[in-house]
Amino acid sequence: MNTKRRRNVQDTDLRDQPAYTLAESARYLKLPAVTLRSWVGGRPYPKAEGVGRFQPLIHPPTREPALLSFWNLIEAHVLRSLRTEHGIALRELRKAIKFAEQTLQIERLLLSKDLRTHAGSVFLDHYGKLIRLNASGQLAMRQIFEE
């Protein structure tokens, strides 16, 4: 049994292991802790019919207590960059992540090296096609995007 447990630990990518609290992650990323908490745990918001709930954008390996992995730190860093440096609205990012997960079966879009942005939209260079990651998944003209 001890050998089996050791093998499972070795087979697991250390970058996926829970290691960082939300507080220390927020400090490393220079983010308000409340922002990171809402990205990791989701959050309620008011609606005309009551209360809605935003789904998490980042999925930590453990929920109680919420401990982030190294990959989660990278996802949060990319998310912060997309918001602050590229001006992508959180609504667009939620659509992009949902589309990538449901339609393209991409589990962790924020870790994809093929992620692109332009003019407030999120794109994915997927099998040689540039796809706008929203509800419709429109193909973009690569020449215009590259200019």
Coordinates of N, CA and C in Angstrom, one line a residue:
M1 N 0.8 -1.2 0.0 CA 0.0 0.0 0.0 C 0.9 1.3 0.0
N2 N 1.9 1.2 0.8 CA 2.8 2.4 0.8 C 3.4 2.6 -0.6
T3 N 3.8 1.6 -1.3 CA 4.4 1.7 -2.6 C 3.3 2.4 -3.6
K4 N 2.1 1.9 -3.5 CA 1.0 2.5 -4.3 C 0.9 4.0 -4.1
R5 N 0.8 4.4 -2.8 CA 0.7 5.8 -2.5 C 1.9 6.6 -3.0
R6 N 3.1 6.1 -2.9 CA 4.3 6.8 -3.3 C 4.2 7.0 -4.9
R7 N 3.8 5.9 -5.6 CA 3.7 6.0 -7.0 C 2.6 7.1 -7.5
N8 N 1.5 7.2 -6.8 CA 0.5 8.2 -7.1 C 1.0 9.6 -6.9
V9 N 1.8 9.8 -5.8 CA 2.4 11.1 -5.6 C 3.4 11.5 -6.7
Q10 N 4.2 10.5 -7.1 CA 5.2 10.7 -8.2 C 4.5 11.0 -9.5
D11 N 3.4 10.3 -9.8 CA 2.7 10.5 -11.1 C 2.0 11.8 -11.2
T12 N 1.7 12.5 -10.1 CA 1.0 13.7 -10.1 C 2.0 14.9 -10.3
D13 N 1.6 15.8 -11.2 CA 2.4 16.9 -11.5 C 2.4 17.8 -10.3
L14 N 3.6 18.1 -9.8 CA 3.7 19.0 -8.6 C 3.1 20.4 -8.8
R15 N 3.1 20.8 -10.0 CA 2.5 22.1 -10.3 C 1.0 22.1 -10.1
D16 N 0.3 21.0 -10.0 CA -1.1 20.9 -9.7 C -1.4 20.6 -8.2
Q17 N -0.4 20.5 -7.4 CA -0.6 20.3 -6.0 C -1.0 21.5 -5.2
P18 N -2.0 21.4 -4.3 CA -2.4 22.5 -3.5 C -1.2 23.0 -2.6
A19 N -0.9 24.3 -2.7 CA 0.3 24.8 -2.0 C 0.2 26.2 -1.4
Y20 N -0.7 27.0 -2.0 CA -0.7 28.4 -1.6 C -2.1 28.8 -1.1
T21 N -2.1 29.5 0.0 CA -3.4 30.1 0.5 C -3.9 31.2 -0.4
L22 N -5.1 31.6 -0.3 CA -5.6 32.7 -1.0 C -4.9 34.0 -0.6
A23 N -4.6 34.2 0.7 CA -4.0 35.4 1.1 C -2.6 35.5 0.6
E24 N -1.8 34.5 0.6 CA -0.4 34.6 0.1 C -0.4 34.7 -1.4
S25 N -1.3 34.0 -2.1 CA -1.4 34.1 -3.5 C -1.8 35.5 -3.9
A26 N -2.7 36.1 -3.2 CA -3.0 37.5 -3.6 C -1.8 38.5 -3.4
R27 N -1.0 38.2 -2.3 CA 0.2 39.0 -2.2 C 1.2 38.8 -3.3
Y28 N 1.4 37.5 -3.7 CA 2.3 37.3 -4.8 C 1.9 37.9 -6.1
L29 N 0.6 37.9 -6.3 CA 0.0 38.4 -7.6 C -0.3 39.9 -7.6
K30 N -0.1 40.5 -6.4 CA -0.4 41.9 -6.2 C -1.9 42.2 -6.6
L31 N -2.8 41.4 -6.1 CA -4.2 41.5 -6.3 C -4.9 41.7 -5.0
P32 N -6.0 42.4 -5.0 CA -6.9 42.4 -3.8 C -7.3 41.0 -3.5
A33 N -7.3 40.5 -2.2 CA -7.7 39.2 -1.8 C -9.1 38.9 -2.2
V34 N -10.0 39.9 -2.1 CA -11.4 39.7 -2.5 C -11.6 39.4 -4.0
T35 N -10.7 40.0 -4.8 CA -10.8 39.8 -6.2 C -10.4 38.3 -6.5
L36 N -9.3 37.9 -6.0 CA -8.8 36.5 -6.2 C -9.9 35.5 -5.6
R37 N -10.4 35.8 -4.5 CA -11.4 35.0 -3.9 C -12.6 34.8 -4.8
S38 N -13.1 35.9 -5.4 CA -14.2 35.8 -6.3 C -13.9 35.0 -7.6
W39 N -12.6 35.1 -8.1 CA -12.2 34.4 -9.3 C -12.1 32.9 -9.0
V40 N -11.8 32.5 -7.7 CA -11.6 31.1 -7.3 C -12.9 30.5 -6.8
G41 N -13.7 31.3 -6.1 CA -14.9 30.7 -5.5 C -16.2 31.1 -6.1
G42 N -16.1 32.0 -7.1 CA -17.4 32.6 -7.6 C -17.9 33.6 -6.6
R43 N -19.0 34.3 -6.9 CA -19.6 35.2 -6.0 C -21.0 35.5 -6.4
P44 N -21.8 35.9 -5.4 CA -23.2 36.2 -5.7 C -23.3 37.7 -6.3
Y45 N -24.3 37.9 -7.0 CA -24.6 39.3 -7.5 C -26.1 39.5 -7.6
P46 N -26.5 40.8 -7.4 CA -28.0 41.1 -7.4 C -28.6 41.0 -8.8
K47 N -29.8 40.5 -8.8 CA -30.5 40.4 -10.1 C -31.9 40.9 -9.8
A48 N -32.7 41.3 -10.8 CA -34.1 41.7 -10.6 C -34.9 40.7 -9.9
E49 N -34.6 39.4 -10.2 CA -35.4 38.3 -9.7 C -34.8 37.7 -8.4
G50 N -33.8 38.4 -7.8 CA -33.2 37.9 -6.6 C -31.7 38.0 -6.7
V51 N -31.0 36.8 -6.5 CA -29.6 36.8 -6.5 C -29.1 35.8 -7.5
G52 N -28.1 36.2 -8.3 CA -27.5 35.2 -9.2 C -26.1 34.9 -8.6
R53 N -25.4 34.0 -9.3 CA -24.1 33.6 -8.8 C -23.1 33.5 -10.0
F54 N -22.0 34.2 -10.0 CA -20.9 34.1 -10.9 C -20.2 32.8 -10.6
Q55 N -19.9 32.0 -11.6 CA -19.2 30.8 -11.5 C -17.7 31.1 -11.4
P56 N -16.9 30.3 -10.7 CA -15.5 30.5 -10.6 C -14.8 30.5 -11.9
L57 N -13.7 31.3 -12.1 CA -12.9 31.3 -13.3 C -11.7 30.4 -13.1
I58 N -11.3 30.2 -11.9 CA -10.1 29.3 -11.6 C -10.6 28.2 -10.7
H59 N -10.1 27.0 -10.9 CA -10.6 25.9 -10.1 C -9.4 25.3 -9.3
P60 N -9.4 25.6 -8.0 CA -8.2 25.1 -7.2 C -8.4 23.6 -7.0
P61 N -7.3 22.9 -6.6 CA -7.3 21.5 -6.3 C -8.1 21.2 -5.0
T62 N -8.1 22.1 -4.1 CA -8.9 21.9 -2.9 C -9.8 23.1 -2.7
R63 N -11.0 22.9 -2.2 CA -12.0 24.0 -1.9 C -12.0 24.4 -0.4
E64 N -11.9 23.4 0.5 CA -12.0 23.7 1.9 C -10.8 23.1 2.6
P65 N -9.8 23.9 3.0 CA -9.6 25.3 2.6 C -9.2 25.4 1.2
A66 N -9.5 26.6 0.6 CA -9.1 26.8 -0.8 C -7.6 27.0 -0.8
L67 N -6.9 26.1 -1.4 CA -5.5 26.2 -1.6 C -5.2 26.1 -3.1
L68 N -4.4 27.0 -3.6 CA -4.1 27.1 -5.0 C -2.8 26.4 -5.3
S69 N -2.8 25.9 -6.6 CA -1.6 25.2 -7.1 C -0.7 26.3 -7.8
F70 N 0.4 25.9 -8.2 CA 1.3 26.7 -9.0 C 0.6 27.1 -10.3
W71 N -0.1 26.1 -11.0 CA -0.8 26.4 -12.2 C -1.9 27.4 -11.9
N72 N -2.6 27.3 -10.8 CA -3.6 28.3 -10.5 C -3.0 29.7 -10.4
L73 N -1.8 29.8 -9.8 CA -1.2 31.2 -9.7 C -0.9 31.7 -11.1
I74 N -0.5 30.8 -12.0 CA -0.3 31.3 -13.4 C -1.6 31.7 -14.1
E75 N -2.7 30.9 -13.8 CA -4.0 31.3 -14.4 C -4.4 32.7 -13.8
A76 N -4.3 32.9 -12.6 CA -4.6 34.2 -12.0 C -3.8 35.3 -12.5
H77 N -2.5 35.1 -12.7 CA -1.6 36.1 -13.3 C -2.1 36.4 -14.7
V78 N -2.4 35.4 -15.5 CA -2.9 35.7 -16.9 C -4.2 36.4 -16.9
L79 N -5.1 36.0 -16.0 CA -6.4 36.7 -15.9 C -6.2 38.1 -15.5
R80 N -5.3 38.4 -14.5 CA -5.1 39.8 -14.2 C -4.5 40.6 -15.3
S81 N -3.6 40.0 -16.1 CA -3.0 40.6 -17.2 C -4.0 40.9 -18.3
L82 N -4.9 40.0 -18.6 CA -6.0 40.2 -19.6 C -6.9 41.3 -19.2
R83 N -7.2 41.4 -17.9 CA -8.1 42.5 -17.4 C -7.4 43.8 -17.4
T84 N -6.2 43.9 -16.9 CA -5.5 45.2 -16.7 C -4.7 45.7 -17.9
E85 N -4.0 44.8 -18.5 CA -3.1 45.2 -19.6 C -3.8 45.2 -21.0
H86 N -4.7 44.3 -21.1 CA -5.4 44.1 -22.4 C -6.8 44.6 -22.4
G87 N -7.3 45.0 -21.3 CA -8.6 45.6 -21.2 C -9.8 44.7 -21.5
I88 N -9.6 43.4 -21.3 CA -10.7 42.5 -21.6 C -11.7 42.5 -20.4
A89 N -13.0 42.7 -20.8 CA -14.0 42.7 -19.8 C -14.2 41.3 -19.2
L90 N -14.5 41.3 -17.9 CA -14.7 40.0 -17.2 C -15.8 39.2 -17.9
R91 N -16.8 39.8 -18.4 CA -17.9 39.2 -19.1 C -17.4 38.4 -20.3
E92 N -16.5 39.0 -21.1 CA -15.9 38.4 -22.2 C -15.0 37.2 -21.8
L93 N -14.3 37.3 -20.7 CA -13.5 36.2 -20.3 C -14.3 35.1 -19.8
R94 N -15.4 35.3 -19.1 CA -16.3 34.3 -18.7 C -16.9 33.5 -19.9
K95 N -17.3 34.3 -20.9 CA -17.8 33.6 -22.2 C -16.7 32.8 -22.8
A96 N -15.5 33.3 -22.9 CA -14.4 32.6 -23.5 C -14.1 31.3 -22.8
I97 N -14.0 31.4 -21.5 CA -13.7 30.2 -20.7 C -14.8 29.2 -20.9
K98 N -16.0 29.6 -20.8 CA -17.1 28.7 -20.9 C -17.2 28.0 -22.3
F99 N -16.9 28.8 -23.4 CA -16.9 28.3 -24.7 C -15.8 27.3 -24.9
A100 N -14.6 27.7 -24.4 CA -13.5 26.8 -24.6 C -13.7 25.4 -23.9
E101 N -14.3 25.5 -22.7 CA -14.5 24.3 -21.9 C -15.6 23.4 -22.6
Q102 N -16.7 24.0 -23.0 CA -17.9 23.3 -23.5 C -17.7 22.8 -24.9
T103 N -17.2 23.7 -25.7 CA -17.2 23.5 -27.2 C -15.9 22.8 -27.6
L104 N -14.8 23.3 -27.1 CA -13.5 22.9 -27.6 C -12.8 21.9 -26.6
Q105 N -13.5 21.6 -25.5 CA -12.9 20.7 -24.5 C -11.5 21.1 -24.0
I106 N -11.4 22.4 -23.8 CA -10.1 22.9 -23.3 C -10.4 23.2 -21.8
E107 N -9.7 22.5 -20.9 CA -10.0 22.6 -19.5 C -9.5 23.9 -18.9
R108 N -8.3 24.3 -19.3 CA -7.6 25.4 -18.7 C -7.2 26.4 -19.7
L109 N -8.1 27.2 -20.2 CA -7.9 28.1 -21.3 C -6.8 29.1 -20.9
L110 N -6.8 29.6 -19.7 CA -5.8 30.6 -19.3 C -4.4 30.1 -19.3
L111 N -4.2 28.8 -19.4 CA -2.8 28.3 -19.5 C -2.4 28.0 -21.0
S112 N -3.3 28.2 -21.9 CA -3.0 27.9 -23.3 C -2.1 28.9 -23.9
K113 N -1.1 28.4 -24.5 CA -0.1 29.3 -25.2 C -0.7 29.9 -26.5
D114 N -1.9 29.3 -26.9 CA -2.6 29.8 -28.2 C -3.6 30.8 -27.9
L115 N -3.7 31.3 -26.7 CA -4.7 32.4 -26.4 C -4.2 33.7 -26.9
R116 N -5.1 34.4 -27.5 CA -4.8 35.7 -28.2 C -5.9 36.7 -27.7
T117 N -5.6 38.0 -27.8 CA -6.6 39.1 -27.6 C -6.4 40.2 -28.6
H118 N -7.5 40.8 -28.9 CA -7.5 42.0 -29.8 C -8.8 42.8 -29.6
A119 N -8.7 44.1 -29.4 CA -9.8 45.0 -29.3 C -10.9 44.5 -28.4
G120 N -10.5 44.1 -27.2 CA -11.5 43.6 -26.2 C -12.1 42.3 -26.4
S121 N -11.6 41.5 -27.3 CA -12.1 40.2 -27.6 C -11.0 39.1 -27.3
V122 N -11.4 37.9 -27.1 CA -10.5 36.8 -26.8 C -10.6 35.8 -27.9
F123 N -9.4 35.4 -28.4 CA -9.3 34.4 -29.5 C -8.4 33.3 -29.1
L124 N -8.6 32.2 -29.9 CA -7.7 31.0 -29.7 C -7.3 30.6 -31.1
D125 N -6.0 30.4 -31.2 CA -5.4 29.8 -32.4 C -5.5 28.3 -32.3
H126 N -6.5 27.7 -32.9 CA -6.9 26.3 -32.7 C -6.8 25.6 -34.0
Y127 N -5.8 24.7 -34.1 CA -5.6 23.9 -35.3 C -5.6 24.8 -36.6
G128 N -4.8 25.8 -36.4 CA -4.6 26.7 -37.6 C -5.7 27.7 -37.9
K129 N -6.7 27.7 -37.1 CA -7.9 28.6 -37.3 C -7.9 29.5 -36.1
L130 N -8.2 30.8 -36.3 CA -8.3 31.8 -35.2 C -9.8 31.9 -34.9
I131 N -10.1 31.4 -33.7 CA -11.5 31.3 -33.3 C -11.8 32.4 -32.2
R132 N -12.9 33.2 -32.4 CA -13.3 34.1 -31.4 C -14.0 33.4 -30.3
L133 N -13.6 33.5 -29.1 CA -14.1 32.7 -28.0 C -15.3 33.4 -27.3
N134 N -16.4 33.3 -28.0 CA -17.6 33.9 -27.4 C -18.7 32.8 -27.6
A135 N -19.9 33.1 -27.4 CA -21.0 32.1 -27.6 C -21.1 31.6 -29.0
S136 N -20.7 32.3 -30.0 CA -20.8 31.8 -31.4 C -19.5 31.1 -31.9
G137 N -18.4 31.4 -31.4 CA -17.1 30.8 -31.8 C -16.8 31.2 -33.3
Q138 N -17.0 32.4 -33.6 CA -16.8 32.9 -35.0 C -15.3 32.7 -35.4
L139 N -15.1 32.4 -36.6 CA -13.7 32.4 -37.1 C -13.3 33.8 -37.5
A140 N -12.1 34.2 -37.1 CA -11.5 35.5 -37.4 C -10.6 35.5 -38.5
M141 N -10.5 36.5 -39.3 CA -9.6 36.6 -40.4 C -8.2 36.9 -39.8
R142 N -7.3 35.9 -40.0 CA -6.0 36.0 -39.4 C -5.2 37.2 -39.9
Q143 N -5.4 37.6 -41.1 CA -4.6 38.7 -41.7 C -5.0 40.0 -40.9
I144 N -6.2 40.2 -40.7 CA -6.7 41.4 -40.0 C -6.1 41.4 -38.6
F145 N -6.2 40.3 -37.9 CA -5.8 40.1 -36.6 C -4.3 40.4 -36.4
E146 N -3.5 39.9 -37.3 CA -2.1 40.0 -37.3 C -1.6 41.4 -37.5
E147 N -2.4 42.2 -38.3 CA -2.1 43.6 -38.5 C -2.3 44.4 -37.3

